[in-house]
Coordinates of C-alpha atoms and ligand atoms in Angstrom, one line a residue:
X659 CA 67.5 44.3 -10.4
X660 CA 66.6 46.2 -13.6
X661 CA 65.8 49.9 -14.5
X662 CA 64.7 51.1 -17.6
X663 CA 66.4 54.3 -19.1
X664 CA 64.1 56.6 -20.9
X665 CA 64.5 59.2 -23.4
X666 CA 61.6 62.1 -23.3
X667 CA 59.9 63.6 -26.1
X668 CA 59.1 61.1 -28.7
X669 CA 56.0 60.7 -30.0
X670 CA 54.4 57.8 -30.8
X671 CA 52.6 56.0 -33.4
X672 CA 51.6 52.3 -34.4
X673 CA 49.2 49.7 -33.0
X674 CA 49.4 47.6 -30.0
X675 CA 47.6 44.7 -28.7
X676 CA 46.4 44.3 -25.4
X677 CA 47.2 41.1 -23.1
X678 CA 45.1 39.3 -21.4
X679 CA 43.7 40.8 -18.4
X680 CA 46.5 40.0 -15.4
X681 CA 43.0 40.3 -12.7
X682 CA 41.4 38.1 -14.9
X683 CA 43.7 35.7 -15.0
X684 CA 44.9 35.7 -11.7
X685 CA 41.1 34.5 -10.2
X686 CA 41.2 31.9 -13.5
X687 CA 44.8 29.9 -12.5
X688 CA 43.0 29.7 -8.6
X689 CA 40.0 28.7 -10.5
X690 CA 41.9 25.9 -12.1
X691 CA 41.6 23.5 -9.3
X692 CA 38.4 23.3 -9.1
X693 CA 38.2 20.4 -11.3
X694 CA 40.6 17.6 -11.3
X695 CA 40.9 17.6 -15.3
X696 CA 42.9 19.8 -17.2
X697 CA 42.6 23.2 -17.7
X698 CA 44.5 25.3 -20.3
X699 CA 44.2 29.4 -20.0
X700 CA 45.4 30.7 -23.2
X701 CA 47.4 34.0 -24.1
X702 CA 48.9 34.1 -20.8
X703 CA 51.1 37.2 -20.0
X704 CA 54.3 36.0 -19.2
X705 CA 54.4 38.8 -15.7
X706 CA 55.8 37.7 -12.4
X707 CA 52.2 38.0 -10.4
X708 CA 51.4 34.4 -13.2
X709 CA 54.5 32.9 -12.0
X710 CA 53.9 33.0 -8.2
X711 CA 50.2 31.8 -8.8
X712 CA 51.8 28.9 -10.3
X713 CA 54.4 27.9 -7.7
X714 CA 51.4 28.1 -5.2
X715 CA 49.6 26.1 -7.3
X716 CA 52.5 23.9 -7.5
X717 CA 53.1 24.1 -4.2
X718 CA 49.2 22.2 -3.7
X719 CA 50.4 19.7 -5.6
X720 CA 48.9 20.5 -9.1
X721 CA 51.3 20.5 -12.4
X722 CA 51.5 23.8 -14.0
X723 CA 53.3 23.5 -17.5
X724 CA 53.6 26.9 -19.4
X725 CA 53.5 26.0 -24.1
X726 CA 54.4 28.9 -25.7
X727 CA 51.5 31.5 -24.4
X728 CA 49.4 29.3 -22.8
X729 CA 49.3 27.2 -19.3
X730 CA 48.4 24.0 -18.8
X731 CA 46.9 23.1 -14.9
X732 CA 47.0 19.6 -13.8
X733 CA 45.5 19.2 -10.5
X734 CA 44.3 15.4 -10.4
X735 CA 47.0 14.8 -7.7
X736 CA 47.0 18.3 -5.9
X737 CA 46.6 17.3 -1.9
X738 CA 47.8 20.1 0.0
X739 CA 45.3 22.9 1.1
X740 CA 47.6 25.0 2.9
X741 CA 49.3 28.0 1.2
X742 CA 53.2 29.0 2.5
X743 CA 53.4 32.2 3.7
X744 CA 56.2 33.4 2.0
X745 CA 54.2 33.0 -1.2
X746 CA 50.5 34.5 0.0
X747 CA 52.6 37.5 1.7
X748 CA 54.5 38.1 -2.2
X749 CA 50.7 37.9 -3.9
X750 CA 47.3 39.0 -2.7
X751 CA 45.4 37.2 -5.3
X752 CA 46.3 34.0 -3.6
X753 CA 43.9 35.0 -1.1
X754 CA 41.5 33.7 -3.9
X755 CA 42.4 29.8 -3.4
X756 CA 40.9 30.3 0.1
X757 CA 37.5 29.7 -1.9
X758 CA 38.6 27.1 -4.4
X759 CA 40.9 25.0 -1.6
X760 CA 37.3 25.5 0.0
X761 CA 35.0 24.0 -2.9
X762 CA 37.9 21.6 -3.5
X763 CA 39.1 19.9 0.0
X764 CA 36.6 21.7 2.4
X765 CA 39.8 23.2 4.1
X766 CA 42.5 25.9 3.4
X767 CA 44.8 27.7 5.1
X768 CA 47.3 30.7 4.3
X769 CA 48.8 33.8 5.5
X770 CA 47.6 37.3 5.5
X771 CA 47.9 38.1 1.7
X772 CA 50.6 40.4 0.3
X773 CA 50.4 42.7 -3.1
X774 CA 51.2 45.8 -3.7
X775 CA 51.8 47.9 -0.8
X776 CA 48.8 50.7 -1.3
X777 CA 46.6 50.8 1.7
X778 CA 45.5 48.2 4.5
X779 CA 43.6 45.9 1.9
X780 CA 41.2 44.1 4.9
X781 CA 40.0 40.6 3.8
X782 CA 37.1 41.0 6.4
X783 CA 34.4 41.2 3.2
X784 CA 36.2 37.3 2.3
X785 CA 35.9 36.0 5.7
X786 CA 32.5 37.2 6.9
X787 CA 31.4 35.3 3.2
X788 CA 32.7 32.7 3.7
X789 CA 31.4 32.1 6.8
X790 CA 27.9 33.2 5.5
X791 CA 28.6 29.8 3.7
X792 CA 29.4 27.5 6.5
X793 CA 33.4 28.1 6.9
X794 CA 35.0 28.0 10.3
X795 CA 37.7 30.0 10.5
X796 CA 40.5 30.5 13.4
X797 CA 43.1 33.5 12.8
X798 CA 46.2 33.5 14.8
X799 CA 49.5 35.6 14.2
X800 CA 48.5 36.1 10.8
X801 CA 47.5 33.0 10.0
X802 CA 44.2 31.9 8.7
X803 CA 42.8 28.3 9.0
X804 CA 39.1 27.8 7.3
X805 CA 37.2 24.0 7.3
X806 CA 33.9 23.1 6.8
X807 CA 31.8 19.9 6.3
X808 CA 30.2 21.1 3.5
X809 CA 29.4 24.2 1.5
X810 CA 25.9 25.7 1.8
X811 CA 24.7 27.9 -0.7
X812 CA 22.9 31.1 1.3
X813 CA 21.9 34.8 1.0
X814 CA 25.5 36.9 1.3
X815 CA 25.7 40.8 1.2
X816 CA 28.5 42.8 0.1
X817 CA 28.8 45.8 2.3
X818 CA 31.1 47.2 -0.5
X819 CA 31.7 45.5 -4.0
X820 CA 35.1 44.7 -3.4
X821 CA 36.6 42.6 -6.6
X822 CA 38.3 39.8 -4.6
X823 CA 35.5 39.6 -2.0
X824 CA 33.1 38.9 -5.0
X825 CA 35.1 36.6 -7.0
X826 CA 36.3 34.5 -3.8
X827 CA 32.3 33.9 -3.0
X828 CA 32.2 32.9 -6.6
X829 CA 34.6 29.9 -5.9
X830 CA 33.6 29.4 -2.7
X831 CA 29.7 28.9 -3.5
X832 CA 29.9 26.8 -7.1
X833 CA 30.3 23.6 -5.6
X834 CA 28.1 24.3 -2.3
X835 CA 25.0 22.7 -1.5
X836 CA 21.9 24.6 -3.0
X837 CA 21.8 28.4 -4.2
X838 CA 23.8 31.2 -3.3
X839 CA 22.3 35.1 -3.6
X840 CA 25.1 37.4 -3.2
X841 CA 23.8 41.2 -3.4
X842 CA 26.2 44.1 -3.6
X843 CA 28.7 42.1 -6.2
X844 CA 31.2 44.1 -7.7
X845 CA 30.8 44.5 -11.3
X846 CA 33.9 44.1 -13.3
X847 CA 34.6 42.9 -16.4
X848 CA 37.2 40.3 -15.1
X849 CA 33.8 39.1 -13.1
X850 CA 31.9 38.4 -15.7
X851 CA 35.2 36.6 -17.0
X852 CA 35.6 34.5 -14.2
X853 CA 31.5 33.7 -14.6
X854 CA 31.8 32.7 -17.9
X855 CA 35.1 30.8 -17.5
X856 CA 32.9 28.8 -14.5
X857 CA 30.1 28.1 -16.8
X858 CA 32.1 27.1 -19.5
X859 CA 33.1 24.6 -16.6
X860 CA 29.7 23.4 -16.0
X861 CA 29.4 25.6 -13.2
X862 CA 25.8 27.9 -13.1
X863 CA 26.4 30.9 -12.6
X864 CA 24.1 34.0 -13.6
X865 CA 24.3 38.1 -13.0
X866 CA 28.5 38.8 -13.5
X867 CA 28.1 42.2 -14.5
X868 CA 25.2 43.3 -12.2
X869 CA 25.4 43.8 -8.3
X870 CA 23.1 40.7 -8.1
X871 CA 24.6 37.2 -9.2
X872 CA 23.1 33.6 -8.5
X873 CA 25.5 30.8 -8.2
X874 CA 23.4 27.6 -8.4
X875 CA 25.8 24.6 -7.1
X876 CA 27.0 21.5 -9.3
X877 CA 28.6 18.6 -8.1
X878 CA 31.5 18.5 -10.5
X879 CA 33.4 20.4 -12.9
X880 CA 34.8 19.5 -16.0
X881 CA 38.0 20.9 -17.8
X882 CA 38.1 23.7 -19.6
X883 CA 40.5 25.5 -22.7
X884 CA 39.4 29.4 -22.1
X885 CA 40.8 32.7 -23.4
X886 CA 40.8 35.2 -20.8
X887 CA 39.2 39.0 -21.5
X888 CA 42.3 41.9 -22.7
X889 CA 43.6 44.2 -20.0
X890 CA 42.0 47.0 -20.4
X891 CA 44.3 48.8 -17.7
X892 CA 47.3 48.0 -19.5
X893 CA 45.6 49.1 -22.6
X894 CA 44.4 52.5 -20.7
X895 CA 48.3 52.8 -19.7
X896 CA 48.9 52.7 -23.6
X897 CA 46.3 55.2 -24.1
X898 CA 47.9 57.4 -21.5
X899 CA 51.3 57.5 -22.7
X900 CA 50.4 59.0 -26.4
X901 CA 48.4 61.5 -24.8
X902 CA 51.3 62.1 -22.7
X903 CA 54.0 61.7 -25.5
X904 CA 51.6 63.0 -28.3
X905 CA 51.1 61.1 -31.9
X906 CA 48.5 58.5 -33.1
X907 CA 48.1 54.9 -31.8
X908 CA 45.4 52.2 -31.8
X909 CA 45.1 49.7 -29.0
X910 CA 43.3 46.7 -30.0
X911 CA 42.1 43.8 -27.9
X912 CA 39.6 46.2 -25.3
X913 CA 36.1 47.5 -25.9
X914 CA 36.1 50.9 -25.3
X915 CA 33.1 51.0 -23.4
X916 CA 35.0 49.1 -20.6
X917 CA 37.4 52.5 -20.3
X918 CA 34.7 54.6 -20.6
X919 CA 35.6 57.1 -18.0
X920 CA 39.4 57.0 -19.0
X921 CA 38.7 58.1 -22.5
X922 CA 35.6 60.4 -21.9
X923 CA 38.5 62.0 -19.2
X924 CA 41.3 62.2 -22.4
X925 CA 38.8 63.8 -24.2
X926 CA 38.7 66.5 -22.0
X927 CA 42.6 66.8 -22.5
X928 CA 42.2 67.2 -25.6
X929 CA 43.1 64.5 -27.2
X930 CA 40.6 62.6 -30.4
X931 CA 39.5 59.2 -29.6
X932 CA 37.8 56.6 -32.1
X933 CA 36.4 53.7 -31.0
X934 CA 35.1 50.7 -33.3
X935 CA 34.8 47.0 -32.2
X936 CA 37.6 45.9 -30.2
X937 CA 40.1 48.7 -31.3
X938 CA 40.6 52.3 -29.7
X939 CA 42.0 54.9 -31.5
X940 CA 43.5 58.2 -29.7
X941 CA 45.3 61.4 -31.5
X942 CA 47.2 63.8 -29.3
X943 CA 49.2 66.9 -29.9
X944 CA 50.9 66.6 -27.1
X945 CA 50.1 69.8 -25.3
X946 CA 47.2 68.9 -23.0
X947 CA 45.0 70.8 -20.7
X948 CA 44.1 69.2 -16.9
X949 CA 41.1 67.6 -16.2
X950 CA 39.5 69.4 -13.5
X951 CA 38.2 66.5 -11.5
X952 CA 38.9 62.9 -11.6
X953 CA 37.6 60.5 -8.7
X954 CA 38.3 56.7 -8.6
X955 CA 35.1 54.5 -7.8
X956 CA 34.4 51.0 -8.4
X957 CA 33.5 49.8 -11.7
X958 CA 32.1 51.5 -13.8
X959 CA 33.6 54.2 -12.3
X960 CA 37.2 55.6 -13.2
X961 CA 39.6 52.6 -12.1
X962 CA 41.8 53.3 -9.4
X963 CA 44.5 50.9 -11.3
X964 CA 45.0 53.9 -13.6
X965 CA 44.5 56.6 -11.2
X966 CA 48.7 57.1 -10.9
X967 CA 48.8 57.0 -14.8
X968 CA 46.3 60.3 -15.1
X969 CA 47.9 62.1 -12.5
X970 CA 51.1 61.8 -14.3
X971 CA 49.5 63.2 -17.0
X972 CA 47.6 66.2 -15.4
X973 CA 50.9 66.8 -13.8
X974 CA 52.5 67.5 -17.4
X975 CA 49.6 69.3 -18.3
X976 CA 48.1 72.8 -17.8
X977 CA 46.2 74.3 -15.6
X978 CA 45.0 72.8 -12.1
X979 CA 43.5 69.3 -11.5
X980 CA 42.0 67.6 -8.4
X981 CA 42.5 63.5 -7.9
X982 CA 40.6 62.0 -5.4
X983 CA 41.1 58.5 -4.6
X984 CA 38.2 56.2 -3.0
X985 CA 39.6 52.6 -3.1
X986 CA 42.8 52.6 -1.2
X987 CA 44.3 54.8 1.5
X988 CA 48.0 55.4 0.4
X989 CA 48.2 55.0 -3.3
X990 CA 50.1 58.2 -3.7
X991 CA 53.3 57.0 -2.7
X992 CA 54.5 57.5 -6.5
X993 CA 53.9 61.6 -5.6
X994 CA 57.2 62.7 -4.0
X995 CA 59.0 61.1 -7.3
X996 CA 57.1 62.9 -10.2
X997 CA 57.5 65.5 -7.9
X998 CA 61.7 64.8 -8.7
X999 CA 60.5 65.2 -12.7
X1000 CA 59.3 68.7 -11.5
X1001 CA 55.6 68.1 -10.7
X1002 CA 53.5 70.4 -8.8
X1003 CA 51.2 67.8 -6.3
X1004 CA 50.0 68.4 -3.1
X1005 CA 48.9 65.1 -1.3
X1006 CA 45.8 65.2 1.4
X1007 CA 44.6 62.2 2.5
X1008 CA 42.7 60.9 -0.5
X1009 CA 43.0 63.8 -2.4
X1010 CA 45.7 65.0 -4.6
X1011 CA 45.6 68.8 -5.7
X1012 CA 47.6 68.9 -8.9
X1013 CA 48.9 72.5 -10.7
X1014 CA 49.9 71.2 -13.9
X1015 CA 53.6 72.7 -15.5
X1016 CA 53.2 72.0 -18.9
X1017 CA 56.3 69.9 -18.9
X1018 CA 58.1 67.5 -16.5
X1019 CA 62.1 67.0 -16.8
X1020 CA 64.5 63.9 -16.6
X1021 CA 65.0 62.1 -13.1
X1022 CA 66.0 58.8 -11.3
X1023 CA 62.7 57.7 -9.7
X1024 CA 61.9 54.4 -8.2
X1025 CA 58.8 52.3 -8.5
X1026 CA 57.5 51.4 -5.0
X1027 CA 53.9 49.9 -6.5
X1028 CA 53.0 48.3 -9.7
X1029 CA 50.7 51.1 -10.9
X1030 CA 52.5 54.2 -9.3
X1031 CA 55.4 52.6 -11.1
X1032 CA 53.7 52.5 -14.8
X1033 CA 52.8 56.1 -13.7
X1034 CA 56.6 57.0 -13.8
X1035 CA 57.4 55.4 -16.9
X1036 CA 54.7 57.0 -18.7
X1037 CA 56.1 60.8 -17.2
X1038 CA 59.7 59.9 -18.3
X1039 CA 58.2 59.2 -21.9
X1040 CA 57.1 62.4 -22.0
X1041 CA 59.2 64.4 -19.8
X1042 CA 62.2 66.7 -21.1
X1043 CA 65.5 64.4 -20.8
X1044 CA 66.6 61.2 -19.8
X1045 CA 65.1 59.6 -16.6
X1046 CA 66.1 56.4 -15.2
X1047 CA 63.3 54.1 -13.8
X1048 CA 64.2 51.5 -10.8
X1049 CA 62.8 49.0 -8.9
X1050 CA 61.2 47.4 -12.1
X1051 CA 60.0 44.1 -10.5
X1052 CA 56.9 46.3 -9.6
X1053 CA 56.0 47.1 -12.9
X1054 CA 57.2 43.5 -14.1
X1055 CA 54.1 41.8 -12.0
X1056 CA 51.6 43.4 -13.8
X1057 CA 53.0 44.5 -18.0
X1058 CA 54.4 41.5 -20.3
X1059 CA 57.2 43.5 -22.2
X1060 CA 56.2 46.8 -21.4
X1061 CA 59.6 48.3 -22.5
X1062 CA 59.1 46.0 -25.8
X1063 CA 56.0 47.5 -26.7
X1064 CA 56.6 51.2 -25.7
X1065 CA 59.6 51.2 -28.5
X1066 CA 57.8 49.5 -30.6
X1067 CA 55.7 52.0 -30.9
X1068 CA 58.7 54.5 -31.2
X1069 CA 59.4 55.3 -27.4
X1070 CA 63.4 55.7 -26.6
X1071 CA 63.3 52.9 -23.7
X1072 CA 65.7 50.6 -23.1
X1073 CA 65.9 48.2 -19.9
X1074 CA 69.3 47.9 -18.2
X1075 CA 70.8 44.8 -16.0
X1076 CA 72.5 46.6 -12.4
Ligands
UD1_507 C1 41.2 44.2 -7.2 C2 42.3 44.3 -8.2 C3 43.1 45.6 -8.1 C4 42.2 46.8 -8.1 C5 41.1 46.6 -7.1 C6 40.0 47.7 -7.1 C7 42.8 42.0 -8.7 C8 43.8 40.9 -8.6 N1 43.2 43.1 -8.1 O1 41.9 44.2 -5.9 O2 44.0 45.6 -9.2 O3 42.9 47.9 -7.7 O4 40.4 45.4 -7.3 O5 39.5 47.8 -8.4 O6 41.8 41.8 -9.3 N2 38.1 45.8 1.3 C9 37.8 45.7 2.6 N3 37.6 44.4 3.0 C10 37.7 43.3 2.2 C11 38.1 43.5 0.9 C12 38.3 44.8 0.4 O7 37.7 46.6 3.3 O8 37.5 42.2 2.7 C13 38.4 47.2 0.8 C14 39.8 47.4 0.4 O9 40.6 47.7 1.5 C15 39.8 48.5 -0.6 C16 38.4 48.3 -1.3 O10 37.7 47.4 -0.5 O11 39.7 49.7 0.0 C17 38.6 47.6 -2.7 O12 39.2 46.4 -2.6 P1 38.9 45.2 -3.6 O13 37.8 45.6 -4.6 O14 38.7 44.0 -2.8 O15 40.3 45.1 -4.4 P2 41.1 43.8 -4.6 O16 40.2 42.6 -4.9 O17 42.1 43.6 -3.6

C-alpha cells in the first residue's frame, strides 16, 4: 500500500506528454485475439488496469510479453473462452472479450464485470447486442455464459451510446456473417481508435466517430503493430492541476479539440489556453473564479472521467458552481474528503452545489475511485499544507507515473511505501 505526500502551493511549469489512452488500450489488448498472429500495441502505459488485461489474456491461453513500452500478444494457442471471476470482478473492460471470445471461439463466459465502484454500470446494452447478433446467453449467480453457431451481422440500436456497449458490438460483429448497422454508437475518440486499429487488421469498418457505423464482416484478420491515440483525460488532469496550482505548462500528445468542453470551461476560470497541433498550452494565475455550470454528457460533451478533477477545482475557487453528473449514479464519493481539505459541496443525487473558498488546506484523504482519486491529488497540489493521499492503487490503474510527472513539472509529491 502506498500514499503520496503532497506539499501545496507550488506552481508549475514545463511540458508533459500524454500516454496512450488507458480506454483505448484496454478495448485494443481484448482486440488482440481476434487474429491468431501477433499483435504489438506500442507506447503502452505501464498502469495496473494493462496488467490484469494481460493475465486474462494469459489466462485464455495467449502469450503476452511486455519490450520496453510496448506489448506483444501471441494468441495462436489461446483455447480457453472463459474468464475467472476474480479477474472480470477486478476490471470491467474485460467485459469487452465477451465480443472477441465471441468472433474468436463462438463462446465466452465470465462474471459480472468489476471497475471502479461509481454507480450500478448495467451490461444490459452488451447483452441485448449481442443477442441482436445471434448470442445465446444464460445468466446465473452472476455468471454469464454466451454461444452461438455463428455470428450474423444485423440492424442493432443503442438506446444510449454507452462506450463499452459500442466497442463490444464492434468485436462482436467484425467477423459475423454479412453487415452489421449499429445506430446510436457512442462517439469517442478511443472508438474511432479501436475502428482504425480493426481496419488496420483487415477488418471493415466505417462511421467511428458518428452515431452511425457499418461493420462489414471478414473472414480473417491479420496482425497488426498499432500506436494507440494519447489520453486526453490524463492530459485534461494535467491541465487541471496548473489551473489549480497556477504557472504555465504544455501538454503534448492530445488535440485540443478532443477536450473541448474542458478547456472552453478553464477559460471561464480564467485561465489562457493555446492550442496548435497536438500541443495545448494553459497559463494560470492561480486565483480562479467557479464555473457556474458544468454537466457531464457523452462525448462530445464534458467527460464524466474529469468531472471529480473540476469539482476540485471549483471547490478552491470563488464564487458558487453547480456539477451535475449524467453518466453514473454515485460518482461523488470523493465529496466528503475534499470536504476534509475545507471544501464547501453539497451532494444531491446527480447534482453537486459547490460554494467555492478560494483555498483548500492540508488533509489525509483516501482514494475510493480512480478519478475521484486524481481529484484529490490535484486539491492537495494546490491546497495550503501538506496532505497525504492513500489508497493509491486507484489512481495507479489509470496514471503511468503520475507522481513522476507532477514533480517533474515542479509539484512537491513524493510517494511513500506503508
Ligand atoms: C467507459 C470508460 C469510462 C467512462 C465511461 C463514460 C472505458 C474502459 N471506460 O466506461 O472511463 O467513464 O465510458 O464515458 O472505456 N449503461 C447501461 N447499460 C449498459 C452499458 C452502460 O445502462 O449495458 C449505462 C451505464 O450504467 C452508465 C452509462 O450507460 O450510466 C455510460 O456507460 P458506458 O458508456 O457504457 O461506460 P463504460 O463503457 O463502462
Amino acid at each position: 500500500m502506498d500514499k503520496f505526500v503532497i506539499g501545496g502551493g507550488r506552481k508549475l511549469y514545463g511540458s508533459v506528454r500524454a500516454q496512450s489512452a488507458k480506454n483505448s488500450v484496454l478495448p485494443l489488448l481484448a482486440a488482440s485475439i481476434l487474429t491468431e498472429n501477433t499483435v504489438v500495441i506500442r507506447e503502452t502505459p505501464p498502469i495496473t488496469d494493462v496488467a490484469s488485461m494481460a493475465e486474462i489474456l494469459r489466462g485464455l491461453g495467449a502469450e503476452v510479453r511486455f519490450c520496453g513500452e510496448d506489448v506483444v500478444i501471441d494468441s495462436a494457442h489461446a483455447a480457453n473462452h472463459s474468464i475467472p471471476s476474480s479477474l472480470t470482478r477486478e476490471l470491467r473492460s474485460s467485459v469487452f472479450m465477451l465480443g472477441s471470445l465471441l468472433s474468436r471461439f463462438h463462446r465466452a463466459a465470465c462474471a459480472y464485470p468489476g471497475g471502479c465502484d461509481i454507480g450500478l454500470r448495467p451490461i444490459d446494452l452488451h447483452l441485448n447486442a449481442l443477442k441482436r447478433l445471434g448470442v445465446k446467453i444464460r445468466e446465473r449467480d452472476g455468471f454469464i455464459a454466451c454461444e452461438c453457431e455463428t455470428l450474423r451481422g444485423n440492424e442493432i440500436v443503442l438506446d444510449f451510446p454507452s462506450v463499452g456497449a459500442t466497442e463490444n458490438i464492434l468485436l462482436a460483429a467484425v467477423k459475423a456473417e454479412g453487415t452489421t448497422v449499429l445506430y446510436g454508437a457512442a462517439k469517442e475518440p478511443e472508438i474511432v481508435d479501436l475502428q482504425n486499429f480493426l481496419n488496420a487488421m483487415g477488418a471493415r469498418v466505417q462511421g467511428a466517430g458518428t452515431d452511425v457505423i457499418g461493420i462489414e464482416g471478414v473472414k480473417c484478420l491479420r496482425g497488426v503493430e498499432y500506436t494507440p491515440v494519447k489520453d486526453r483525460i490524463e492530459a485534461g488532469s494535467f491541465l487541471i492541476a496548473c489551473a489549480i496550482c497556477g504557472g504555465e505548462i504544455e501538454v503534448s500528445g492530445v488535440d485540443g479539440k478532443s477536450l473541448g468542453l474542458l478547456l472552453h470551461k478553464l477559460r471561464e476560470n480564467g485561465c489562457k489556453i493555446h492550442t496548435k497541433n497536438d500541443k495545448i498550452k494553459i497559463t494560470s494565475g492561480g486565483r480562479l473564479k467557479c464555473n457556474r455550470r458544468i454537466e457531464t454528457m457523452p462525448y462530445p460533451g464534458f467527460p464524466t472521467d474529469l468531472q471529480a478533477q473540476v469539482t476540485a477545482l471549483n471547490a478552491g475557487a470563488s464564487g458558487d458552481s453547480l456539477i451535475v453528473e449524467n453518466l453514473f449514479e454515485t460518482r461523488y464519493k470523493y465529496v466528503p474528503e475534499l470536504i476534509k481539505m475545507g471544501a464547501d459541496i453539497e451532494v444531491r443525487g446527480r447534482n453537486a452545489f459547490v460554494r467555492g473558498v478560494g483555498k483548500l488546506h492540508g488533509a489525509t484523504v483516501s482514494c475510493g475511485d480512480l478519478r475521484g482519486g486524481a481529484a484529490l491529488i490535484l486539491a492537495a497540489l494546490g491546497a495550503e499544507g501538506v496532505s497525504e493521499v492513500l489508497d493509491l492503487s486507484h489512481v495507479d490503474r489509470g496514471y503511468a507515473g503520475f507522481e513522476r510527472k507532477l514533480a517533474a513539472l515542479g509539484a512537491d509529491i513524493r510517494r511513500v511505501r506503508i
